[in-house]
Amino acid sequence: MSPKVPLPLSRRKMVTGAFVIAQQILKNEEVRRRLAMAPRQVSEWASRRRDASKATKEGFTNRFGQKGLRRRVESLATVVDRALPNPDEPGRAEMLQAIEQLRIALAIAGPMPLVQRKKAHSRIDHQLDELEAALVDAVLPR
């Protein structure tokens, strides 16, 4: 027995079928009640989103530049403490030493002129990327 192949439908038949289905759905009282409530729910959702975004705008500048890199270094230090809690853990001492070197590099880069600071930030960012990737490789099993 051969599988049934769907018959090709014209665009007109598909639109007509969709229109008929939409009419049947809209006859349902529950659907109509929910559609009537939708504008109020959308405005409540938008209000919640605005309130949430106001709370995050205060920390927005902490995502970029010197503050952003400092935040990433501190976050990495916290993760190393959690991921490698034993002081004798292989690689822990090297990670902590690298993090300390990044802290020093950030302290040096802070007062630099803009162009030089951006170059230093780029190097620090690259080192952070490598350390984060190395930590992921160390924690995840192969």
PDB file of C-alpha atoms in Angstrom:
ATOM      1  CA  MET A   1       0.000   0.000   0.000  1.00  0.00           C
ATOM      2  CA  SER A   2       1.509   3.307  -1.039  1.00  0.00           C
ATOM      3  CA  PRO A   3       1.624   6.256   1.368  1.00  0.00           C
ATOM      4  CA  LYS A   4      -0.939   8.964   0.863  1.00  0.00           C
ATOM      5  CA  VAL A   5       0.443  12.072  -0.718  1.00  0.00           C
ATOM      6  CA  PRO A   6      -1.299  15.298   0.292  1.00  0.00           C
ATOM      7  CA  LEU A   7      -3.063  16.985  -2.549  1.00  0.00           C
ATOM      8  CA  PRO A   8      -1.617  20.338  -3.505  1.00  0.00           C
ATOM      9  CA  LEU A   9      -3.860  23.190  -2.412  1.00  0.00           C
ATOM     10  CA  SER A  10      -4.137  26.510  -4.067  1.00  0.00           C
ATOM     11  CA  ARG A  11      -3.429  29.625  -2.077  1.00  0.00           C
ATOM     12  CA  ARG A  12      -7.073  30.605  -2.386  1.00  0.00           C
ATOM     13  CA  LYS A  13      -8.276  27.320  -0.844  1.00  0.00           C
ATOM     14  CA  MET A  14      -5.781  27.632   2.003  1.00  0.00           C
ATOM     15  CA  VAL A  15      -6.869  31.191   2.812  1.00  0.00           C
ATOM     16  CA  THR A  16     -10.533  30.197   2.677  1.00  0.00           C
ATOM     17  CA  GLY A  17      -9.876  27.237   4.977  1.00  0.00           C
ATOM     18  CA  ALA A  18      -7.955  29.410   7.430  1.00  0.00           C
ATOM     19  CA  PHE A  19     -10.773  31.948   7.418  1.00  0.00           C
ATOM     20  CA  VAL A  20     -13.359  29.255   8.190  1.00  0.00           C
ATOM     21  CA  ILE A  21     -11.224  27.898  11.048  1.00  0.00           C
ATOM     22  CA  ALA A  22     -10.754  31.410  12.459  1.00  0.00           C
ATOM     23  CA  GLN A  23     -14.522  31.986  12.388  1.00  0.00           C
ATOM     24  CA  GLN A  24     -15.126  28.730  14.266  1.00  0.00           C
ATOM     25  CA  ILE A  25     -12.544  29.629  16.902  1.00  0.00           C
ATOM     26  CA  LEU A  26     -13.959  33.121  17.373  1.00  0.00           C
ATOM     27  CA  LYS A  27     -17.421  31.686  18.067  1.00  0.00           C
ATOM     28  CA  ASN A  28     -16.071  30.222  21.315  1.00  0.00           C
ATOM     29  CA  GLU A  29     -17.002  32.493  24.268  1.00  0.00           C
ATOM     30  CA  GLU A  30     -13.809  31.693  26.195  1.00  0.00           C
ATOM     31  CA  VAL A  31     -11.671  32.797  23.247  1.00  0.00           C
ATOM     32  CA  ARG A  32     -13.665  36.006  22.897  1.00  0.00           C
ATOM     33  CA  ARG A  33     -13.330  36.762  26.619  1.00  0.00           C
ATOM     34  CA  ARG A  34      -9.554  36.258  26.495  1.00  0.00           C
ATOM     35  CA  LEU A  35      -9.218  38.457  23.426  1.00  0.00           C
ATOM     36  CA  ALA A  36     -11.136  41.208  25.222  1.00  0.00           C
ATOM     37  CA  MET A  37      -8.689  40.969  28.157  1.00  0.00           C
ATOM     38  CA  ALA A  38      -5.598  41.016  25.936  1.00  0.00           C
ATOM     39  CA  PRO A  39      -5.028  44.806  25.777  1.00  0.00           C
ATOM     40  CA  ARG A  40      -5.065  45.084  29.575  1.00  0.00           C
ATOM     41  CA  GLN A  41      -2.695  42.138  29.924  1.00  0.00           C
ATOM     42  CA  VAL A  42      -0.331  43.620  27.354  1.00  0.00           C
ATOM     43  CA  SER A  43      -0.241  46.964  29.172  1.00  0.00           C
ATOM     44  CA  GLU A  44       0.394  45.194  32.514  1.00  0.00           C
ATOM     45  CA  TRP A  45       3.213  43.204  30.917  1.00  0.00           C
ATOM     46  CA  ALA A  46       4.729  46.381  29.443  1.00  0.00           C
ATOM     47  CA  SER A  47       4.547  48.075  32.839  1.00  0.00           C
ATOM     48  CA  ARG A  48       6.352  45.160  34.492  1.00  0.00           C
ATOM     49  CA  ARG A  49       9.038  45.268  31.785  1.00  0.00           C
ATOM     50  CA  ARG A  50       9.535  49.024  32.249  1.00  0.00           C
ATOM     51  CA  ASP A  51       9.882  48.598  36.014  1.00  0.00           C
ATOM     52  CA  ALA A  52      12.407  45.804  35.526  1.00  0.00           C
ATOM     53  CA  SER A  53      14.426  47.805  32.999  1.00  0.00           C
ATOM     54  CA  LYS A  54      14.598  50.811  35.351  1.00  0.00           C
ATOM     55  CA  ALA A  55      16.204  48.589  37.949  1.00  0.00           C
ATOM     56  CA  THR A  56      18.866  47.349  35.502  1.00  0.00           C
ATOM     57  CA  LYS A  57      19.720  50.759  34.019  1.00  0.00           C
ATOM     58  CA  GLU A  58      21.626  51.696  37.162  1.00  0.00           C
ATOM     59  CA  GLY A  59      24.140  48.920  36.478  1.00  0.00           C
ATOM     60  CA  PHE A  60      24.212  49.418  32.713  1.00  0.00           C
ATOM     61  CA  THR A  61      27.606  51.152  32.675  1.00  0.00           C
ATOM     62  CA  ASN A  62      29.096  48.270  34.638  1.00  0.00           C
ATOM     63  CA  ARG A  63      28.923  46.116  31.502  1.00  0.00           C
ATOM     64  CA  PHE A  64      31.521  47.883  29.354  1.00  0.00           C
ATOM     65  CA  GLY A  65      35.035  49.265  29.568  1.00  0.00           C
ATOM     66  CA  GLN A  66      37.074  49.281  32.765  1.00  0.00           C
ATOM     67  CA  LYS A  67      34.119  48.463  35.030  1.00  0.00           C
ATOM     68  CA  GLY A  68      32.951  45.652  32.782  1.00  0.00           C
ATOM     69  CA  LEU A  69      36.377  44.038  32.712  1.00  0.00           C
ATOM     70  CA  ARG A  70      36.714  44.435  36.476  1.00  0.00           C
ATOM     71  CA  ARG A  71      33.307  42.782  36.901  1.00  0.00           C
ATOM     72  CA  ARG A  72      34.373  39.876  34.665  1.00  0.00           C
ATOM     73  CA  VAL A  73      37.629  39.382  36.589  1.00  0.00           C
ATOM     74  CA  GLU A  74      35.803  39.316  39.933  1.00  0.00           C
ATOM     75  CA  SER A  75      33.187  36.968  38.522  1.00  0.00           C
ATOM     76  CA  LEU A  76      35.910  34.647  37.247  1.00  0.00           C
ATOM     77  CA  ALA A  77      37.601  34.680  40.663  1.00  0.00           C
ATOM     78  CA  THR A  78      34.305  33.698  42.294  1.00  0.00           C
ATOM     79  CA  VAL A  79      33.758  30.896  39.801  1.00  0.00           C
ATOM     80  CA  VAL A  80      37.290  29.559  40.325  1.00  0.00           C
ATOM     81  CA  ASP A  81      36.648  29.431  44.077  1.00  0.00           C
ATOM     82  CA  ARG A  82      33.446  27.475  43.482  1.00  0.00           C
ATOM     83  CA  ALA A  83      34.692  25.227  40.690  1.00  0.00           C
ATOM     84  CA  LEU A  84      38.039  24.423  42.288  1.00  0.00           C
ATOM     85  CA  PRO A  85      37.367  24.606  46.045  1.00  0.00           C
ATOM     86  CA  ASN A  86      40.342  22.478  47.129  1.00  0.00           C
ATOM     87  CA  PRO A  87      43.554  24.578  47.403  1.00  0.00           C
ATOM     88  CA  ASP A  88      45.548  21.584  46.097  1.00  0.00           C
ATOM     89  CA  GLU A  89      43.347  21.282  42.997  1.00  0.00           C
ATOM     90  CA  PRO A  90      45.477  21.100  39.824  1.00  0.00           C
ATOM     91  CA  GLY A  91      45.421  24.387  37.935  1.00  0.00           C
ATOM     92  CA  ARG A  92      43.841  26.418  40.761  1.00  0.00           C
ATOM     93  CA  ALA A  93      47.049  28.239  41.726  1.00  0.00           C
ATOM     94  CA  GLU A  94      47.764  29.136  38.097  1.00  0.00           C
ATOM     95  CA  MET A  95      44.211  30.436  37.601  1.00  0.00           C
ATOM     96  CA  LEU A  96      44.384  32.581  40.741  1.00  0.00           C
ATOM     97  CA  GLN A  97      47.787  33.931  39.706  1.00  0.00           C
ATOM     98  CA  ALA A  98      46.451  34.804  36.236  1.00  0.00           C
ATOM     99  CA  ILE A  99      43.431  36.530  37.805  1.00  0.00           C
ATOM    100  CA  GLU A 100      45.716  38.571  40.064  1.00  0.00           C
ATOM    101  CA  GLN A 101      47.792  39.591  37.032  1.00  0.00           C
ATOM    102  CA  LEU A 102      44.588  40.712  35.283  1.00  0.00           C
ATOM    103  CA  ARG A 103      43.649  42.808  38.330  1.00  0.00           C
ATOM    104  CA  ILE A 104      47.060  44.487  38.207  1.00  0.00           C
ATOM    105  CA  ALA A 105      46.749  45.056  34.449  1.00  0.00           C
ATOM    106  CA  LEU A 106      43.341  46.691  34.980  1.00  0.00           C
ATOM    107  CA  ALA A 107      44.774  48.949  37.675  1.00  0.00           C
ATOM    108  CA  ILE A 108      47.531  49.992  35.276  1.00  0.00           C
ATOM    109  CA  ALA A 109      45.118  50.511  32.353  1.00  0.00           C
ATOM    110  CA  GLY A 110      42.708  52.702  34.351  1.00  0.00           C
ATOM    111  CA  PRO A 111      44.621  56.003  34.195  1.00  0.00           C
ATOM    112  CA  MET A 112      45.991  55.486  30.667  1.00  0.00           C
ATOM    113  CA  PRO A 113      44.948  57.774  27.806  1.00  0.00           C
ATOM    114  CA  LEU A 114      41.913  56.525  25.904  1.00  0.00           C
ATOM    115  CA  VAL A 115      43.642  54.982  22.880  1.00  0.00           C
ATOM    116  CA  GLN A 116      46.229  53.146  24.956  1.00  0.00           C
ATOM    117  CA  ARG A 117      43.581  52.082  27.490  1.00  0.00           C
ATOM    118  CA  LYS A 118      41.435  50.588  24.716  1.00  0.00           C
ATOM    119  CA  LYS A 119      44.401  48.571  23.449  1.00  0.00           C
ATOM    120  CA  ALA A 120      45.109  47.350  26.976  1.00  0.00           C
ATOM    121  CA  HIS A 121      41.432  46.521  27.478  1.00  0.00           C
ATOM    122  CA  SER A 122      41.471  44.501  24.278  1.00  0.00           C
ATOM    123  CA  ARG A 123      44.443  42.452  25.509  1.00  0.00           C
ATOM    124  CA  ILE A 124      42.847  41.971  28.935  1.00  0.00           C
ATOM    125  CA  ASP A 125      39.574  40.930  27.304  1.00  0.00           C
ATOM    126  CA  HIS A 126      41.410  38.364  25.168  1.00  0.00           C
ATOM    127  CA  GLN A 127      43.156  36.940  28.246  1.00  0.00           C
ATOM    128  CA  LEU A 128      39.829  36.756  30.090  1.00  0.00           C
ATOM    129  CA  ASP A 129      38.279  34.869  27.187  1.00  0.00           C
ATOM    130  CA  GLU A 130      41.123  32.351  27.260  1.00  0.00           C
ATOM    131  CA  LEU A 131      40.914  31.885  31.042  1.00  0.00           C
ATOM    132  CA  GLU A 132      37.146  31.415  30.940  1.00  0.00           C
ATOM    133  CA  ALA A 133      37.463  28.847  28.151  1.00  0.00           C
ATOM    134  CA  ALA A 134      40.218  27.023  30.052  1.00  0.00           C
ATOM    135  CA  LEU A 135      38.053  26.899  33.166  1.00  0.00           C
ATOM    136  CA  VAL A 136      35.135  25.477  31.201  1.00  0.00           C
ATOM    137  CA  ASP A 137      37.426  22.843  29.685  1.00  0.00           C
ATOM    138  CA  ALA A 138      38.780  21.963  33.133  1.00  0.00           C
ATOM    139  CA  VAL A 139      35.339  21.587  34.702  1.00  0.00           C
ATOM    140  CA  LEU A 140      33.420  19.786  31.962  1.00  0.00           C
ATOM    141  CA  PRO A 141      34.153  16.110  31.345  1.00  0.00           C
ATOM    142  CA  ARG A 142      35.267  15.136  27.877  1.00  0.00           C
TER     143      ARG A 142
END
